[in-house]
Coordinates of C-alpha atoms and ligand atoms in Angstrom, one line a residue:
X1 CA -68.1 -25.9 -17.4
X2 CA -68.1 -29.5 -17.8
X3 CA -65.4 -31.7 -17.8
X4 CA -63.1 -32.2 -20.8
X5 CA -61.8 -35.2 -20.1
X6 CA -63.6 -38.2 -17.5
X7 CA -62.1 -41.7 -17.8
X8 CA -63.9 -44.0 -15.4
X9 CA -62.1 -47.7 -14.4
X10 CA -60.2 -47.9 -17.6
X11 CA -58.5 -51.1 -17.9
X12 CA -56.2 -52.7 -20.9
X13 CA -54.5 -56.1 -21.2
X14 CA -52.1 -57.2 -23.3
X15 CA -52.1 -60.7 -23.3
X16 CA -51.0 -62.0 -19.7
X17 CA -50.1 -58.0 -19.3
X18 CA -52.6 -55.8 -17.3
X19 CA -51.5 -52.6 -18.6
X20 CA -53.5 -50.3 -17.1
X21 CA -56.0 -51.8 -14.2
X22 CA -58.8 -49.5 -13.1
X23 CA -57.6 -45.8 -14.1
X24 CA -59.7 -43.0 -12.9
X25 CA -59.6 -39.3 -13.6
X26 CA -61.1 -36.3 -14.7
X27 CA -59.9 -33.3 -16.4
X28 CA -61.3 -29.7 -16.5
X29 CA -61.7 -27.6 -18.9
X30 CA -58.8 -25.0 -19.5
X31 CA -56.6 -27.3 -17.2
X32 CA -52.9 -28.7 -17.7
X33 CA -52.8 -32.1 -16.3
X34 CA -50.3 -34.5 -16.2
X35 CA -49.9 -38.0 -16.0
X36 CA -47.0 -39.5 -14.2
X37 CA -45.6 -42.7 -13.8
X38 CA -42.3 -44.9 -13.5
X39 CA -41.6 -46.6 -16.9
X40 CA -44.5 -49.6 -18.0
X41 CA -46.7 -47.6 -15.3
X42 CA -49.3 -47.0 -18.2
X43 CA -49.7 -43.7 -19.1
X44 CA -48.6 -44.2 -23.2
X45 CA -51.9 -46.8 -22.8
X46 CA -54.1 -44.5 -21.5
X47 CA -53.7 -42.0 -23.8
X48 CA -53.8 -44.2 -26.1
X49 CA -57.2 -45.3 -25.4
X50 CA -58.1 -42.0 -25.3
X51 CA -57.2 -41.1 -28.7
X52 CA -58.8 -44.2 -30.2
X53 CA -56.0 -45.8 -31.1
X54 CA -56.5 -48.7 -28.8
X55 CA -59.4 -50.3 -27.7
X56 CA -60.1 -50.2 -23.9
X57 CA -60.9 -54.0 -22.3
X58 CA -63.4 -52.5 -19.9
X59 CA -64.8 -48.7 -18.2
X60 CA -66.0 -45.7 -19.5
X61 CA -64.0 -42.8 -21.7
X62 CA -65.6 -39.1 -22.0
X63 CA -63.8 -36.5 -24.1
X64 CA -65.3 -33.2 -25.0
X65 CA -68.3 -34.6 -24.0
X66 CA -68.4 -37.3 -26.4
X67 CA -68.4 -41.0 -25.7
X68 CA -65.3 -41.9 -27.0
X69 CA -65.3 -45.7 -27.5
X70 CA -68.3 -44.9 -28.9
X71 CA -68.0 -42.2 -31.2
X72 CA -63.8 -41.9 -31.6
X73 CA -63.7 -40.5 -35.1
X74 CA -65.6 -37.3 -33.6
X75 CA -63.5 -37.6 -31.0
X76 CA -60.7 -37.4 -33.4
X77 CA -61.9 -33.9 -35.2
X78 CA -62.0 -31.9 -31.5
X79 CA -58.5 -33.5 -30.3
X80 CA -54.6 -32.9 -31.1
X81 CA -52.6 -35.3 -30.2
X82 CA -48.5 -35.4 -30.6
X83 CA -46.8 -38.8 -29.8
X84 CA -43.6 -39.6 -28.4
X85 CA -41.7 -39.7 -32.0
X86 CA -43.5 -38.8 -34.9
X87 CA -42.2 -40.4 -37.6
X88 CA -43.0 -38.8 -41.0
X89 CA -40.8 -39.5 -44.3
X90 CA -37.5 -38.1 -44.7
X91 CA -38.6 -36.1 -47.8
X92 CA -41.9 -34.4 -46.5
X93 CA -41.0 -30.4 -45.5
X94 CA -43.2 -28.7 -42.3
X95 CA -45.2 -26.9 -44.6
X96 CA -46.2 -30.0 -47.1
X97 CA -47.3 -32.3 -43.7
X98 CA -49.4 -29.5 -42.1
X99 CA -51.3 -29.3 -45.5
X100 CA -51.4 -33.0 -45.5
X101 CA -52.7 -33.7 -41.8
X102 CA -55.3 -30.8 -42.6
X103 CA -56.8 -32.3 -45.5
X104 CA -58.3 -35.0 -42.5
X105 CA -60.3 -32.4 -41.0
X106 CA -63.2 -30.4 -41.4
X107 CA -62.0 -27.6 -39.0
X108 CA -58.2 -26.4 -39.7
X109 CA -55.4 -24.1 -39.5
X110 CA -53.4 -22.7 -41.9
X111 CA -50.2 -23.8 -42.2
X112 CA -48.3 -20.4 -42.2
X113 CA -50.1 -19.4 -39.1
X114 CA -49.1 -23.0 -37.3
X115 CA -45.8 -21.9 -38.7
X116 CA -45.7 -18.9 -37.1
X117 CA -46.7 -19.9 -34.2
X118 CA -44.1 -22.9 -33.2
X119 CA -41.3 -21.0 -34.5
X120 CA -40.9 -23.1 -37.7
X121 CA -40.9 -20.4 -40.8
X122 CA -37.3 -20.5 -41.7
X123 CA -37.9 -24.2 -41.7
X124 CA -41.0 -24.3 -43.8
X125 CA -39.5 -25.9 -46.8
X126 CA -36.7 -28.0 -45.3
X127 CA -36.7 -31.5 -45.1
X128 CA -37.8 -33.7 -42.1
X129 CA -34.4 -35.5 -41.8
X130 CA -32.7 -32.2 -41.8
X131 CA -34.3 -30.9 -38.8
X132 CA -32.9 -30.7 -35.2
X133 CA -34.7 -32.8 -32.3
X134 CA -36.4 -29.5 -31.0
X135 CA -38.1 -28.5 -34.3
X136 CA -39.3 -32.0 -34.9
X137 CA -41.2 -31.9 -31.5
X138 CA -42.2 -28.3 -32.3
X139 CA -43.7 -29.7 -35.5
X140 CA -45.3 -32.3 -33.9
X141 CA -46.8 -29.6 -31.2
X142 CA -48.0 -27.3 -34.4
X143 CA -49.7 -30.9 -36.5
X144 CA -51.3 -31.2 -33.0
X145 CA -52.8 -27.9 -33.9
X146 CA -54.2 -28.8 -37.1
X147 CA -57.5 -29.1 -36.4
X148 CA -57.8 -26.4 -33.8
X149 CA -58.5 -28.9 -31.4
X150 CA -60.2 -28.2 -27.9
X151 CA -57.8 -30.7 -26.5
X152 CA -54.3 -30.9 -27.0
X153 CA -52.7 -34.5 -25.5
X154 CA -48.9 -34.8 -25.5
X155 CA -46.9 -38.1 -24.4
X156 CA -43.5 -36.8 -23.6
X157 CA -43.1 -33.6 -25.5
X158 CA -39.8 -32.7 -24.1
X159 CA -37.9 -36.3 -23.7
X160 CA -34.3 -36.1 -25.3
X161 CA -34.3 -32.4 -25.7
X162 CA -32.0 -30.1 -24.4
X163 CA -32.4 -27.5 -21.7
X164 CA -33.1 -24.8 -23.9
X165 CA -35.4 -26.3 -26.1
X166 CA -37.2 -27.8 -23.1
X167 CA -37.4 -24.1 -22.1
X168 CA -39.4 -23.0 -25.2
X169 CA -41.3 -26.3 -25.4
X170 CA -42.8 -25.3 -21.6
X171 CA -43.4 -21.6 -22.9
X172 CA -45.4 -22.8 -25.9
X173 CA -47.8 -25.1 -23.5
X174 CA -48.3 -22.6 -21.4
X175 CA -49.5 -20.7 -24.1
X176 CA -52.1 -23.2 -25.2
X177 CA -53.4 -23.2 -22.2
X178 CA -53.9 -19.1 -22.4
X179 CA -55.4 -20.1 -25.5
X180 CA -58.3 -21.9 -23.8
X181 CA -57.2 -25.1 -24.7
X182 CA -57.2 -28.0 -22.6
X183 CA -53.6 -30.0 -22.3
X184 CA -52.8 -33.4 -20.9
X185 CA -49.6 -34.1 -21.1
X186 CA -47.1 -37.0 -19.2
X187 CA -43.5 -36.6 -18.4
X188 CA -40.9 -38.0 -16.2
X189 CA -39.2 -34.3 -15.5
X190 CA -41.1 -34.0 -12.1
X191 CA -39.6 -30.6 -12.3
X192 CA -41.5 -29.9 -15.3
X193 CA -45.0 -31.5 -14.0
X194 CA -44.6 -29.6 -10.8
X195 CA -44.2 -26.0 -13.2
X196 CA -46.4 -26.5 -15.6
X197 CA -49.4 -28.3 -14.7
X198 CA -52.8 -27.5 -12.5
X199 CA -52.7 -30.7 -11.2
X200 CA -51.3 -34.4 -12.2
X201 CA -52.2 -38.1 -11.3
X202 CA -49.7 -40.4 -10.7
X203 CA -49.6 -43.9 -12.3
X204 CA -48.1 -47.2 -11.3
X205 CA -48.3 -50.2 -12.0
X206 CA -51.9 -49.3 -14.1
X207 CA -53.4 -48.0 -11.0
X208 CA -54.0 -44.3 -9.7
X209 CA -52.1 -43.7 -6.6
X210 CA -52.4 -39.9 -6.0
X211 CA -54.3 -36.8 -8.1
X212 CA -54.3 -33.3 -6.9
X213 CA -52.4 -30.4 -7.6
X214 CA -48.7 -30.6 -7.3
X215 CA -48.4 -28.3 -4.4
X216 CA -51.8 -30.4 -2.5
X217 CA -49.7 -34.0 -3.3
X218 CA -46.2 -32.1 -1.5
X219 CA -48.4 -30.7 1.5
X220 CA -50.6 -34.1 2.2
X221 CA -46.8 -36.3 1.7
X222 CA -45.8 -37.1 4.8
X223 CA -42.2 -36.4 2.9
X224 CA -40.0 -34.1 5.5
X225 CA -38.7 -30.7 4.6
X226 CA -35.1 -30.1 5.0
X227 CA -34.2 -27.2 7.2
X228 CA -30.4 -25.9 7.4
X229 CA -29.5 -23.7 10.5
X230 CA -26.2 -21.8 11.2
X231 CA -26.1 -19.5 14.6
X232 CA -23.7 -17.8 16.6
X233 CA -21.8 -18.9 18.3
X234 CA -22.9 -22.6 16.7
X235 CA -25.1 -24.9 18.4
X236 CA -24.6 -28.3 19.0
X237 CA -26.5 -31.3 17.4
X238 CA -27.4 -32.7 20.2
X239 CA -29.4 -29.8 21.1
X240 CA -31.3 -29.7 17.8
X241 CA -31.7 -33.5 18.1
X242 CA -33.8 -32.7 21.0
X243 CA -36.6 -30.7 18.9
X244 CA -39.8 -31.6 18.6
X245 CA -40.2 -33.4 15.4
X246 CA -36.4 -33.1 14.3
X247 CA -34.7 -36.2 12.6
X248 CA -31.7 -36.8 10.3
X249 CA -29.0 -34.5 12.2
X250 CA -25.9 -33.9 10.5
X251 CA -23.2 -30.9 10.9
X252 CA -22.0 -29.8 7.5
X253 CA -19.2 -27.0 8.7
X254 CA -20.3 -23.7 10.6
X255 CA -24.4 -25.6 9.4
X256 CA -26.7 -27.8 11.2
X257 CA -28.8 -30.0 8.8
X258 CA -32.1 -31.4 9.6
X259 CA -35.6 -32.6 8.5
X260 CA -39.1 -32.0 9.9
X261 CA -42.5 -33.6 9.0
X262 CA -43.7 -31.0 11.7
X263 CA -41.9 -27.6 10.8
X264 CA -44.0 -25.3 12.7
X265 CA -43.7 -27.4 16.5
X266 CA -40.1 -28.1 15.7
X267 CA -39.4 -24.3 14.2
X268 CA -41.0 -22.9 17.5
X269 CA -39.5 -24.8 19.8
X270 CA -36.0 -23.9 18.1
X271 CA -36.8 -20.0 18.6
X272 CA -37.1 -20.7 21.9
X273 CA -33.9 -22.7 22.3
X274 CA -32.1 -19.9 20.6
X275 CA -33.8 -17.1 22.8
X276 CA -32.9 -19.4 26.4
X277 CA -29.0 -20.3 25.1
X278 CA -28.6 -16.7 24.0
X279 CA -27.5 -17.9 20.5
X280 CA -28.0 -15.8 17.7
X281 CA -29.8 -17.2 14.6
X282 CA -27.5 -16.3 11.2
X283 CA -29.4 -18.0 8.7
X284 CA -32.6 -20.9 8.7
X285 CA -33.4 -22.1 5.5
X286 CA -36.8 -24.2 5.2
X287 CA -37.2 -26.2 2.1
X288 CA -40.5 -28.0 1.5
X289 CA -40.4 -31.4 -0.3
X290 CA -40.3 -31.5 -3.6
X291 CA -42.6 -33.3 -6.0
X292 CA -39.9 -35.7 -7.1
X293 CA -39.1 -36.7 -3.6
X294 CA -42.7 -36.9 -3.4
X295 CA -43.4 -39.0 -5.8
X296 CA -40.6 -41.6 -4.7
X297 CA -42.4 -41.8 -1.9
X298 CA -45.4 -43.2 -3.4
X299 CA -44.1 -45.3 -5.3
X300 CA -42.2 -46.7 -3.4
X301 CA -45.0 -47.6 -0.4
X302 CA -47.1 -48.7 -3.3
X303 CA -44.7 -50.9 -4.6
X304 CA -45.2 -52.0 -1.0
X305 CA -48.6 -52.1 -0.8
X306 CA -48.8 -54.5 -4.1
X307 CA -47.8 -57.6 -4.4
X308 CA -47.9 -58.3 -8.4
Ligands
LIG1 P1 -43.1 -45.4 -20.3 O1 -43.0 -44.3 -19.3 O2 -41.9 -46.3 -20.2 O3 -43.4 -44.9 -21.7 P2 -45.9 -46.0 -19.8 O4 -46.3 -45.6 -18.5 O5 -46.3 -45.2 -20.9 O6 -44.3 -46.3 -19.8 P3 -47.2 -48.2 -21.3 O7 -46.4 -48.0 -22.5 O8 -48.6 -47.9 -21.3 O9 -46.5 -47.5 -20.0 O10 -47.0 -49.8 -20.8 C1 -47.7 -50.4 -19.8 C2 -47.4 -51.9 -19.8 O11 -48.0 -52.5 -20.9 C3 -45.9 -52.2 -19.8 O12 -45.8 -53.4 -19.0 C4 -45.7 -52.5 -21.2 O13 -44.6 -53.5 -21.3 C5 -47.0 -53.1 -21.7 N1 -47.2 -52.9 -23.1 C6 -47.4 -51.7 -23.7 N2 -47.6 -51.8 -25.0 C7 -47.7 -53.2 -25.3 C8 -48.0 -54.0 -26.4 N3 -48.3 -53.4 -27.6 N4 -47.9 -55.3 -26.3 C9 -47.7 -55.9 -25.1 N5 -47.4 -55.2 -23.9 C10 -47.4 -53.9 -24.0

């Protein structure tokens, strides 16, 4: 299947502002992909180009295998897009702004259904200032719908709401994607990226500094895993300080803390120790990097890297 989205050496300037400087990616079909970034990194930007609603300086935009600085009102009929608040007036009820974001398309849902679907019935006929955080952004998720759109992009769908309703926001784009639709989304809950999506690219400073799937970018980091040991009788730092590969050696009471860029060496070279001291192992505990620790990382050595 072709790709859904491809955006080839995207750049956008505001003013003396290089927003976004060269941005690369490609996104399958049936994927969730996310776009990370520190704050001002340019992801709002680039989806913004995306969607039309700001014209790209330079490079080349392809979604559902339109050209989309070329053609963006078609682009606009096959694409749902929810952005980080949407503002709609006080008065205007769920059910009264799904009829009126329908009447702009040729293809659409009914209401009830989108209803239905993001959990907003009971709400149907209430008024926009009357509803909680969560069902606004599930009300922006179900206008996103509207149109039955191939591709669903989402700029922060879950900033500012609780755990819960972050829980059920999660659950309902995991069930686009079941769907067959296609979902790029950005966040700053690494957590989240790391769940929910195929794979994610990571923005700074309007460049591309990693893509890949989230479990590929934590097994090509050259971020340690942290291992915790306790054996009996205990063993001494020192010892453990002497493994191949071992760094950062702490004792928290009856446990030995460590981290390892090179589990296996240092993890058989410790079953040996243990087997030639007579010690007996009580409880290892190997945790792999996560994608937050990760992405600090890269950051940070880009930040590094680049002097503007
Ligand atoms: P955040 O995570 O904070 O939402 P972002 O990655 O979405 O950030 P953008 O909103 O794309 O980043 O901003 C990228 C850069 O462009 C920032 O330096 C920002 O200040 C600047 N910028 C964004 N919009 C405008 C604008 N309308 N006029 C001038 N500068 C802008």
């Amino acid at each position: 299947m072709p790709a859904k989205v491809i955006v080839r050496d995207l750049s956008k300037r505001y003013g003396g502002v290089e927003a976004v400087r060269g941005v690369s990616f490609a996104i399958e079909a049936g994927e969730i992909f996310g776009l990370l970034g520190p704050n001002g990194a340019g992801k709002t930007t680039t989806l913004e180009c995306l969607v039309g609603l700001r014209e790209a300086d330079a490079g080349g935009l392809e979604v559902c295998g339109l050209d989309a600085r070329k053609h963006p009102r078609e682009v606009k009929q096959r694409i749902g897009v929810a952005l980080q608040s949407t503002a709609l007036q006080d008065k205007i009820t769920p059910r009264e702004a799904l009829k009126l974001f329908g009447a702009f398309y040729r293809v659409r849902a009914e209401p009830a259904a989108l209803l239905a679907r993001f959990a907003l019935t009971e709400k149907a006929d209430a008024r926009f200032d009357t509803l909680s955080g969560g069902q606004r952004q599930r009300l922006a998720l179900a206008l996103a719908f509207v149109n039955k759109p191939e591709l669903v992009l989402l700029d922060e769908p879950t900033t500012g709401l609780d755990p819960a309703a972050r829980r059920e926001l999660h659950a309902e784009i995991l069930q686009m994607k079941r769907d067959g639709h296609t979902v790029l989304l950005t966040t700053h809950y690494l957590d989240e990226a790391e769940q929910l999506c195929d794979r994610i690219a990571i923005i700074d400073r309007g460049r591309v500094i990693a893509t890949g799937a989230p479990r590929e970018l934590i097994a090509r980091s050259s971020v340690s895993q942290s291992v915790t040991l306790v054996t009996e009788p205990g063993i001494d730092g020192a010892a453990v300080a002497g493994l191949p590969g071992a760094s950062e050696v702490r004792s928290e009471g009856a446990a030995v803390k460590f981290r390892t860029a090179r589990p296996t060496e240092t993890l058989a070279a410790l079953a040996a120790l243990l087997a030639a001291r007579r010690l007996e192992l009580v409880e290892l505990q190997v945790k792999k990097a996560s994608l937050e620790e990760v992405f600090v990382g890269l950051t940070k050595s880009a930040a590094g890297d680049d002097p503007s």
